Coordinates of C-alpha atoms and ligand atoms in Angstrom, one line a residue:
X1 CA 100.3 99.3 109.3
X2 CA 96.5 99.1 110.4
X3 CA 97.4 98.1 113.8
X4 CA 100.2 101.2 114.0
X5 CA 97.7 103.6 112.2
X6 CA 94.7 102.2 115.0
X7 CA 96.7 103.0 117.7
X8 CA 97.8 106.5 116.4
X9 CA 93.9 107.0 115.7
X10 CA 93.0 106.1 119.9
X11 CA 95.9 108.3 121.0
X12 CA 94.5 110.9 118.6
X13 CA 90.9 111.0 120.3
X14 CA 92.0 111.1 124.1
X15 CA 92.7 114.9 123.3
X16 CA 88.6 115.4 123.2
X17 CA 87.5 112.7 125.5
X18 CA 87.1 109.4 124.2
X19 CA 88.9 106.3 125.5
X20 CA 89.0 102.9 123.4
X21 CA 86.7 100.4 125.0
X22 CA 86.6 97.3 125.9
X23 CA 83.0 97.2 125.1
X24 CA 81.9 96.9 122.0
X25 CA 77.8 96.6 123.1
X26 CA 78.5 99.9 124.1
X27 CA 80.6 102.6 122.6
X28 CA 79.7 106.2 121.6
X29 CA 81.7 106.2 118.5
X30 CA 82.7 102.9 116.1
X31 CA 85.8 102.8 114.0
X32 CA 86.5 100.5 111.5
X33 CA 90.3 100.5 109.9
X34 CA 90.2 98.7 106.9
X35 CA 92.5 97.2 104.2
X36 CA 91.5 97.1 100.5
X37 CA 94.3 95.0 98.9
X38 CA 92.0 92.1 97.9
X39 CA 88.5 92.7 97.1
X40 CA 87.1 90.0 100.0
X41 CA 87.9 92.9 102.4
X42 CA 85.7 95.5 101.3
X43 CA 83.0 92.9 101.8
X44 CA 84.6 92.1 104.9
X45 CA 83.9 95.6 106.1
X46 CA 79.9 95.6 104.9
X47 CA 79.4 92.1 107.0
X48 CA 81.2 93.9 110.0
X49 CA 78.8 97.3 109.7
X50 CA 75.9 95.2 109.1
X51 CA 76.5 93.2 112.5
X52 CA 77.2 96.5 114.1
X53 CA 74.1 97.9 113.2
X54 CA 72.8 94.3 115.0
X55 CA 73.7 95.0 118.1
X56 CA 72.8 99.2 118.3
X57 CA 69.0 98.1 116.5
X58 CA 67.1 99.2 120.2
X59 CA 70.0 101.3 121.5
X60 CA 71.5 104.8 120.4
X61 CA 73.6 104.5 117.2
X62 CA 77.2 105.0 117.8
X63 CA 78.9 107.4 115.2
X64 CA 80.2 104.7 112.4
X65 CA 83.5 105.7 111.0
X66 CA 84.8 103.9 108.3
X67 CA 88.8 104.5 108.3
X68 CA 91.7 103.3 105.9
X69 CA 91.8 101.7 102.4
X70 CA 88.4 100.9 101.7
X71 CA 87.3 104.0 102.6
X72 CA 89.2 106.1 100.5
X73 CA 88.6 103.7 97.5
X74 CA 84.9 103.6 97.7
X75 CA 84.6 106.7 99.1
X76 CA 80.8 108.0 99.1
X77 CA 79.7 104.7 97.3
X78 CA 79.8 103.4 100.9
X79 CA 77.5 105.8 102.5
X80 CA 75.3 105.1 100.0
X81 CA 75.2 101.6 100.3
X82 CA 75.6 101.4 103.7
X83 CA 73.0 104.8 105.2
X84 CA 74.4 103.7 109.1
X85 CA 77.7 104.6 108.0
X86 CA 78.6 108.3 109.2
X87 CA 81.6 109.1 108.1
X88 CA 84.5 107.5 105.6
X89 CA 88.2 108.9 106.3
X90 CA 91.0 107.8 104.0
X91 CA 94.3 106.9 105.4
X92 CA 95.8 110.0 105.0
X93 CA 93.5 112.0 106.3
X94 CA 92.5 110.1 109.7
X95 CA 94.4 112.9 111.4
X96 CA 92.0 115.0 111.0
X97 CA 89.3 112.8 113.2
X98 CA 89.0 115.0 116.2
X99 CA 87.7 118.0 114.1
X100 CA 85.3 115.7 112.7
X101 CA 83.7 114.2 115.8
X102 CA 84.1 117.7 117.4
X103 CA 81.6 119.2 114.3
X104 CA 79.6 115.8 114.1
X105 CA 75.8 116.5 113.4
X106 CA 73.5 113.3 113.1
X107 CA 72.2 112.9 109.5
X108 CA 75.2 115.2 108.2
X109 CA 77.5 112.2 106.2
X110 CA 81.3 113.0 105.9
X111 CA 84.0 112.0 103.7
X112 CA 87.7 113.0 104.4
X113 CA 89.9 111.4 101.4
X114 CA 92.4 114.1 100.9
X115 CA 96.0 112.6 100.3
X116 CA 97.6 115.0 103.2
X117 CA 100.3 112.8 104.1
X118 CA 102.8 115.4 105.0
X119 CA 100.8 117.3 107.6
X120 CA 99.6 113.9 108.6
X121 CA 103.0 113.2 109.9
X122 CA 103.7 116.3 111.2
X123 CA 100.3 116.5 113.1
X124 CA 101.1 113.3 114.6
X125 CA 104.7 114.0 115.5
X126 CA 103.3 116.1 118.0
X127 CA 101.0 113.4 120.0
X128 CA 102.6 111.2 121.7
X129 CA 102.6 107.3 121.0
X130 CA 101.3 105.7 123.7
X131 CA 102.0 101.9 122.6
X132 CA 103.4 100.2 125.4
X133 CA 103.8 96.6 123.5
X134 CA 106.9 94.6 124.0
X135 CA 106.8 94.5 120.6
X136 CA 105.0 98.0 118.7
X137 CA 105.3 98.9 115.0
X138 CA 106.2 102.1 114.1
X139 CA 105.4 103.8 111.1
X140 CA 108.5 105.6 109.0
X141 CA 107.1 105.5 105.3
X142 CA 103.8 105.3 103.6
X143 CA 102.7 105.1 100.1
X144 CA 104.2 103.7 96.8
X145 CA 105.5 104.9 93.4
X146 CA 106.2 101.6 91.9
X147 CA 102.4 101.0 90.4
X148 CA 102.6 97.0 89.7
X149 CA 100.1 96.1 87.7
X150 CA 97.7 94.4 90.4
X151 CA 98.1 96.9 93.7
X152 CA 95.4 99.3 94.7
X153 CA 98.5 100.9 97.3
X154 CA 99.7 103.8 95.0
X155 CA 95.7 105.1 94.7
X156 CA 95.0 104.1 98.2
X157 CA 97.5 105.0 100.4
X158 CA 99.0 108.0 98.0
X159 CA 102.8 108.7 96.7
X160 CA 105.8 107.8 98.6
X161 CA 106.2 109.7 101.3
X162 CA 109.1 108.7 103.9
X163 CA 109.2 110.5 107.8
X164 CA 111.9 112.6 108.7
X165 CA 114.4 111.1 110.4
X166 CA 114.8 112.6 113.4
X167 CA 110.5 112.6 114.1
X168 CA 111.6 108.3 113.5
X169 CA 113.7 108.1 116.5
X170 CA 112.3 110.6 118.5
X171 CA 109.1 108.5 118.4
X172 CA 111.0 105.2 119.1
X173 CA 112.6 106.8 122.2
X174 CA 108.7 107.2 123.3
X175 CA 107.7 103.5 122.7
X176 CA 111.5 102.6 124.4
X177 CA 110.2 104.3 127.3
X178 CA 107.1 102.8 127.1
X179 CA 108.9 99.7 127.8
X180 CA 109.5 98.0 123.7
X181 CA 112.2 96.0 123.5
X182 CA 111.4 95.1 119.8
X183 CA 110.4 97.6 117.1
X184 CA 109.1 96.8 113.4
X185 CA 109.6 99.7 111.1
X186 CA 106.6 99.9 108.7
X187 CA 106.2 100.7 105.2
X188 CA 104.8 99.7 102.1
X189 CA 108.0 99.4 100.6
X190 CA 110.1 100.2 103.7
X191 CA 113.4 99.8 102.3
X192 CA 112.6 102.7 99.8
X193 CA 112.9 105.3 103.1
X194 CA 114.8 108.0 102.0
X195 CA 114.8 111.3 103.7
X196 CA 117.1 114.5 102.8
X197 CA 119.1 115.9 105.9
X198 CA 121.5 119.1 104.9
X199 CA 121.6 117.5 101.3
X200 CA 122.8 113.7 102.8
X201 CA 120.4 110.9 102.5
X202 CA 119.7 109.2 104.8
X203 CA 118.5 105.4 104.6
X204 CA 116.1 102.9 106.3
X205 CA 120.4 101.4 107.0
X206 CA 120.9 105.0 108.8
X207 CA 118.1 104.4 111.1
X208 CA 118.5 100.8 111.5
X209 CA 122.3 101.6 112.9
X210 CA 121.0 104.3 115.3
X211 CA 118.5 102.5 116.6
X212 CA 120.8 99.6 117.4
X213 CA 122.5 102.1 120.3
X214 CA 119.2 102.0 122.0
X215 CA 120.4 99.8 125.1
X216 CA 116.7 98.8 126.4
X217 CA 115.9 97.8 122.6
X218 CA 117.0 94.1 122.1
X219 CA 115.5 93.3 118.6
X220 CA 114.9 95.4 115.0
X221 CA 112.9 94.0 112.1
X222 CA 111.3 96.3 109.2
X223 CA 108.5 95.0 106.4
X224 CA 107.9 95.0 103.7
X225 CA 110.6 95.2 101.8
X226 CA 110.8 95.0 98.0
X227 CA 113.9 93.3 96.2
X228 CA 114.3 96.5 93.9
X229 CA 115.4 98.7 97.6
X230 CA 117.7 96.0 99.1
X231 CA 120.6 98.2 98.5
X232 CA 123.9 97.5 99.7
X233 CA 124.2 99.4 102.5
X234 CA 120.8 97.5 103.9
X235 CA 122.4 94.2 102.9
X236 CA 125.5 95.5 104.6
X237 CA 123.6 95.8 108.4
X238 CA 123.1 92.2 108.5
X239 CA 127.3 91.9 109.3
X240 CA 126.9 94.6 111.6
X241 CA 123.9 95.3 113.4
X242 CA 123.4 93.5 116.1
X243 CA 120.1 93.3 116.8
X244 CA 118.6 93.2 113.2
X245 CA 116.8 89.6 113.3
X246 CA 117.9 87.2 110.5
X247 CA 114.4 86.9 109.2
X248 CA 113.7 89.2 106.0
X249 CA 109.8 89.3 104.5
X250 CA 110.8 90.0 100.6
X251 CA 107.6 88.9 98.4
X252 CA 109.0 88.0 95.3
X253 CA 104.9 87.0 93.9
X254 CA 106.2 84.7 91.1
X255 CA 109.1 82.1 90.2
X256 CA 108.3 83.8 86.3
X257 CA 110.2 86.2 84.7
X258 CA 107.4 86.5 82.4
X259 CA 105.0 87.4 85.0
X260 CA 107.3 89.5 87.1
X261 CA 107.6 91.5 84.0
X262 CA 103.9 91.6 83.1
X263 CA 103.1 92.7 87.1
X264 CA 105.5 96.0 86.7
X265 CA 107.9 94.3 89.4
X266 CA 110.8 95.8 87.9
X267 CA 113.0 92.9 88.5
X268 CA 113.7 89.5 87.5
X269 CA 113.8 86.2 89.7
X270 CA 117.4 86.0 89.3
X271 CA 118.4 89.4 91.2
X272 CA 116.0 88.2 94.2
X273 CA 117.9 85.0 94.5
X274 CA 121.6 87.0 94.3
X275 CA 120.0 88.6 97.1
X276 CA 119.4 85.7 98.6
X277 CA 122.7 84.5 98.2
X278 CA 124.2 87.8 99.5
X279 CA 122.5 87.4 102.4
X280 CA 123.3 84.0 103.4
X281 CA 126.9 84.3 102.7
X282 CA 126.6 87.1 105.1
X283 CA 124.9 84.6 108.1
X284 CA 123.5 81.1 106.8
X285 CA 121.0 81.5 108.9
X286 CA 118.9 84.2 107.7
X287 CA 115.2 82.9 106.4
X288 CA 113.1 85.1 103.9
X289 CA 109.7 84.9 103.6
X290 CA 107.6 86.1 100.8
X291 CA 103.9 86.8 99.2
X292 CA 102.6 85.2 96.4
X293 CA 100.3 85.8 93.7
X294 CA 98.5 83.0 92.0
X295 CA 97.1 83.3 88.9
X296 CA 98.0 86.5 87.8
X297 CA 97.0 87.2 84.2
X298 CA 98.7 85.3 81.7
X299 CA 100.4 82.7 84.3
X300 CA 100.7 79.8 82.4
X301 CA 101.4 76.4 83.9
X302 CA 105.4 76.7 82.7
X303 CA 105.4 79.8 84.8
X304 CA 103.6 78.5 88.0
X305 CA 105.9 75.3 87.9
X306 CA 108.9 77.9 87.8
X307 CA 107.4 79.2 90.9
X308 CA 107.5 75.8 92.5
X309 CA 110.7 75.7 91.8
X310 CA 112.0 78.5 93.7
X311 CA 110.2 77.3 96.5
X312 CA 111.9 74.3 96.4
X313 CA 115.3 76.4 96.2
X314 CA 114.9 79.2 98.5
X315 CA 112.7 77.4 101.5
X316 CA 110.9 80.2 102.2
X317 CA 109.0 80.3 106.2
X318 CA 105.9 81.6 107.0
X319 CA 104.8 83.0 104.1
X320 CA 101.7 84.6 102.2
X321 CA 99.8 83.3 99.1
X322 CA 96.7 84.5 97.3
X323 CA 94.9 83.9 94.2
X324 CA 94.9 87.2 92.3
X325 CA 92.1 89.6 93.0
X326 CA 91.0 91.9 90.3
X327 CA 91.0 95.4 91.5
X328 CA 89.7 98.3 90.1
X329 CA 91.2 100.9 88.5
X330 CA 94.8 98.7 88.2
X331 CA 96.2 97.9 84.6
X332 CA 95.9 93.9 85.7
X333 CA 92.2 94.7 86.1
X334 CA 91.5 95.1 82.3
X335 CA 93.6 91.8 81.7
X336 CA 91.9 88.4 80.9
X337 CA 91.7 86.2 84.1
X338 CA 93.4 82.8 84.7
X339 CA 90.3 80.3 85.1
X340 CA 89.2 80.3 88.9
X341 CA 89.9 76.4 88.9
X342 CA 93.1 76.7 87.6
X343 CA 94.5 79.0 90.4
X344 CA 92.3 76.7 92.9
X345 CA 94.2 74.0 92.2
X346 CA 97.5 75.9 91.7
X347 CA 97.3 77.6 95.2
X348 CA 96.7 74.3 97.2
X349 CA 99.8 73.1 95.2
X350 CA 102.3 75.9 96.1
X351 CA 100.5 76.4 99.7
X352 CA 101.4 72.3 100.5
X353 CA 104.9 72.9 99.7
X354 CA 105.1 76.2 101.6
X355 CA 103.2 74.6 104.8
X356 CA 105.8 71.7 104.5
X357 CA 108.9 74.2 104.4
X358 CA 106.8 76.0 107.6
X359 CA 106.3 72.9 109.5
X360 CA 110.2 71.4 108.8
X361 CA 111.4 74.8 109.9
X362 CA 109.7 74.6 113.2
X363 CA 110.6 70.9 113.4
X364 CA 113.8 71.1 112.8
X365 CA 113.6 73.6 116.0
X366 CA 112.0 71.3 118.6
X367 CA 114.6 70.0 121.5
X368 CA 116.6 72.7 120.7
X369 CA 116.9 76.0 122.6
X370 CA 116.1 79.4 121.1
X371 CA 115.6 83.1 122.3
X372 CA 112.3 84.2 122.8
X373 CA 111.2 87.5 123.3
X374 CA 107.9 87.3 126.2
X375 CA 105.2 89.5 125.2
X376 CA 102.5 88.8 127.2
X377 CA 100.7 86.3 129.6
X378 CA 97.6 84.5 127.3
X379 CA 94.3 85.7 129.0
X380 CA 92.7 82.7 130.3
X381 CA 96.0 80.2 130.4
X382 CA 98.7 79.8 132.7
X383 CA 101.1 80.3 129.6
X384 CA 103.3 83.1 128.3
X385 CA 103.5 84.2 124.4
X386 CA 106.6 85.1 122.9
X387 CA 108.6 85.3 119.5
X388 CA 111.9 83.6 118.3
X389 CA 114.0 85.4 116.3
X390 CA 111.6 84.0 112.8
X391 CA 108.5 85.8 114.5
X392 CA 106.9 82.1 115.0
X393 CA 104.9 82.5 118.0
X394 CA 106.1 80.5 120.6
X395 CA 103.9 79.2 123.4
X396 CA 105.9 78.6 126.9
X397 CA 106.0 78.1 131.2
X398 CA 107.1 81.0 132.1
X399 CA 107.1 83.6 135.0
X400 CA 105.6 87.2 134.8
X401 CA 109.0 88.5 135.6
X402 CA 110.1 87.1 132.3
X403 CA 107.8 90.1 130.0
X404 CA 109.8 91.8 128.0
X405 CA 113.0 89.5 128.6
X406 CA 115.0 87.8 125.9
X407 CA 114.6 84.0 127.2
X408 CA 116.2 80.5 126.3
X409 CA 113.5 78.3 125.6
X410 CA 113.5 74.3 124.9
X411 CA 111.2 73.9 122.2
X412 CA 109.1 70.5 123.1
X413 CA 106.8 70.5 120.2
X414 CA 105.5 72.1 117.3
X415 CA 102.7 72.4 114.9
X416 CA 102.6 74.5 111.8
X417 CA 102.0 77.7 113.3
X418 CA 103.2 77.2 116.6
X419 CA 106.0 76.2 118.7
X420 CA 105.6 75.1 122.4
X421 CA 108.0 74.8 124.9
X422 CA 109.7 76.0 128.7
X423 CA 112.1 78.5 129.9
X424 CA 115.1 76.7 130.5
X425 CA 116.0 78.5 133.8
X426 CA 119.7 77.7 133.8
X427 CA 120.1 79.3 130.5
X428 CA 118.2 82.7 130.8
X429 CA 119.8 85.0 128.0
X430 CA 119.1 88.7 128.6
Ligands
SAM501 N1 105.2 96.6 98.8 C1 105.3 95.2 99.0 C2 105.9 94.5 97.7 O1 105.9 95.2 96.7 O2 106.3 93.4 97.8 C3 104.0 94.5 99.2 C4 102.9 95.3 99.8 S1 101.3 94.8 99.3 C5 100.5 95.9 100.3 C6 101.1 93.2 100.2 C7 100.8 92.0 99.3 O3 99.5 92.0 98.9 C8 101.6 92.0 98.0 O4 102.9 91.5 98.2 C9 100.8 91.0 97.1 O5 101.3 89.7 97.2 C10 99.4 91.1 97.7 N2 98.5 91.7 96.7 C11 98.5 93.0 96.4 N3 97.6 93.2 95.4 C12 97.0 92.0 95.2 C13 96.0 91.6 94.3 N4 95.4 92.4 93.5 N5 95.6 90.3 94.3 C14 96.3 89.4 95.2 N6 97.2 89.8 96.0 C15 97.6 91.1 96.0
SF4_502 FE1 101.8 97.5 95.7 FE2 104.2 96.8 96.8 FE3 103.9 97.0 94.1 FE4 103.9 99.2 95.7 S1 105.6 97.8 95.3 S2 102.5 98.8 94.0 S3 102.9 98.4 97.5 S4 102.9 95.6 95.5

């Protein structure tokens, strides 16, 4: 959403004169978009400011805009900590940039943390989105209500808050023309879109199904999803939409129904894996992948080992795991930590096993050929990087005629991140 929400913010500034540059030794303005979902990042984003202020010690300062997450979190702590830091703008609020560069005075500080997601949206409806990525993101809710016990979302990002429907594909038309051919819908909790139209409500399934009859789009994927929203009718689009991809990111963060139900999740392993089931009945093919917590309060080593086990069951790909990170202001953060050690040990555990599912998935995919998206040419090689239908990246010989084309690749190796392999040129598939 940082990436869709970066690109919304350069689009923004072209109105009074600024371009995003390709120097960064050399820029009138700085912007850092940040994420505060595990506390690393907010140090992340003093390290980055510090270096910054490196490179601008014998030149003029660049205004230093601190956008997103950690900004509305910390708020005026960091201008305080930080005195080269300008302004902070929250994530709802980064709308409102222009006014504030336009009104900039040196040694006048700025915060802008309003939660103004509404007139967000509608300000931005109006600008067009310039993203011209074969594959671009596209933004259609924001904000969460759920409140588990260890997410800094519902004070960061603000209440649920979906797009109105029409604004949605309006805006995908744009990026269509701009030449996509694969579009992510974004959301904290995505599948939770829900917008009123003449008293019908309409669904992230509604919009799925419409954009399917864009001709010049080829593929559909959404994230993140949360196993409470995957309704029916969402369930239902995987026997009929064409050209939703058979790869689901559904973080389940524990194999425990003890600590599902201490983390607020709202629902217990068993429903996730009836989902599971639902969906593979519907194509045996579909792959889920998922985020993991590690050592959330109270895990004990009966729970983690349940954990384990649905790895074991489900074979999850390419997915995400963390040792918990206390964060302020959550319920979790007044709980009593699992030792640091423990969860250590723990992670490198479950991480082996999920590596091992990554690295058999991708092996089980070399000598075979698969549809891959091109995206681009990689700057400095004479290969092309693309996507297969799992979002591995896939590394191949191809021709710059082939951007933006659906092609059959042989997949000649692999490693755990990567596949590698060449167009097979009597098989091109769209
Ligand atoms: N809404 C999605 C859901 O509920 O599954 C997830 C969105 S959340 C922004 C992304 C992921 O960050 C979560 O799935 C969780 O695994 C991880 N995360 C959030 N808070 C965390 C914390 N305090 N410590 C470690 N990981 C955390
Ligand atoms: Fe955070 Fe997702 Fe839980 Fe919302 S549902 S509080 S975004 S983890």
């Amino acid at each position: 959403m940082n990436v869709y929400d970066s690109n919304r913010i350069t689009d923004l500034v072209k109105d009074i004169g600024y371009e995003k540059s390709k120097d960064q030794n050399n820029v009138d303005c700085y912007v850092i978009n940040t994420c505060h979902i595990r506390d690393k990042a907010k140090e992340k984003v003093f390290h980055e400011v510090g270096r910054i202020k490196q490179i601008y010690l014998n030149k003029k300062k660049p205004i230093m805009i601190v956008a997103g997450c950690v900004a509305q979190a910390e708020n005026e702590e960091m201008l305080k900590r930080e005195p080269f830091i300008d302004v902070v703008i929250g994530p709802q609020s980064y709308h409102k940039i222009n006014k504030i560069l336009n009104n900039f005075q040196k040694n006048k500080k700025e915060t802008e943390t309003e939660f103004d997601t509404i007139s967000k949206f509608d300000f931005l409806d109006k600008i067009k989105n310039s993203d011209s990525n074969i594959s671009s993101f596209l933004t259609i809710q924001e904000g969460c209500d759920k409140f588990c016990h260890f997410c800094v979302v519902p004070y960061t990002r603000g209440p649920e808050c979906s797009r109105p429907f029409k604004t949605i594909l309006k805006e995908a038309e744009d990026l269509i023309k701009n030449g996509a051919k694969e579009i992510t819908l974004l959301g904290q909790n995505v599948n939770a879109y829900s917008f009123y139209e003449n008293n019908n409500e309409l669904k992230i399934s509604n919009l799925l199904n419409e954009l399917e009859k864009f001709d010049e789009l080829k593929r559909i994927r959404y994230t993140t999803s949360h196993p409470v929203d995957m309704s029916e009718d969402l369930i239902e689009c995987y026997k009929t939409n064409k050209k939703l991809m058979p790869f689901i990111h559904l973080p389940i963060q524990s194999g425990s129904d003890k600590v599902l139900k201490l983390m607020n999740r709202k629902h217990k392993v068993e429903d996730y894996i009836n989902i599971y089931k639902k969906l593979i009945k519907i194509n045996p093919l579909i792959k889920l992948s998922s985020d993991f917590i590690i050592g959330y309060p109270g895990e004990e080593k009966s729970d983690f080992e349940q954990t384990i086990r649905l790895v074991k069951e489900i074979k999850f790909i390419n997915s995400f795991s963390f040792i918990f990170s206390s964060r302020p202001g959550t319920k979790a953060s007044k709980l009593k930590e699992v030792d640091n050690n423990i969860s250590k040990e723990r992670l490198i555990e479950l991480q082996s096993l999920l590596f091992k599912n990554q690295i058999n998935h991708n092996k089980f995919l070399e000598h075979k050929e698969i549809d891959v998206l091109v995206e681009n040419k990689i700057e400095h090689q004479g290969k092309f990087f693309g996507r297969n239908e799992y979002l591995n990246s896939v590394i191949l010989e191809a021709d710059k005629r082939d951007i933006g084309k659906i092609v059959k690749v042989k997949i000649e190796n692999s490693n755990q991140n990567t596949l590698f392999g060449k167009i097979n040129n009597n098989m091109k598939a769209a």
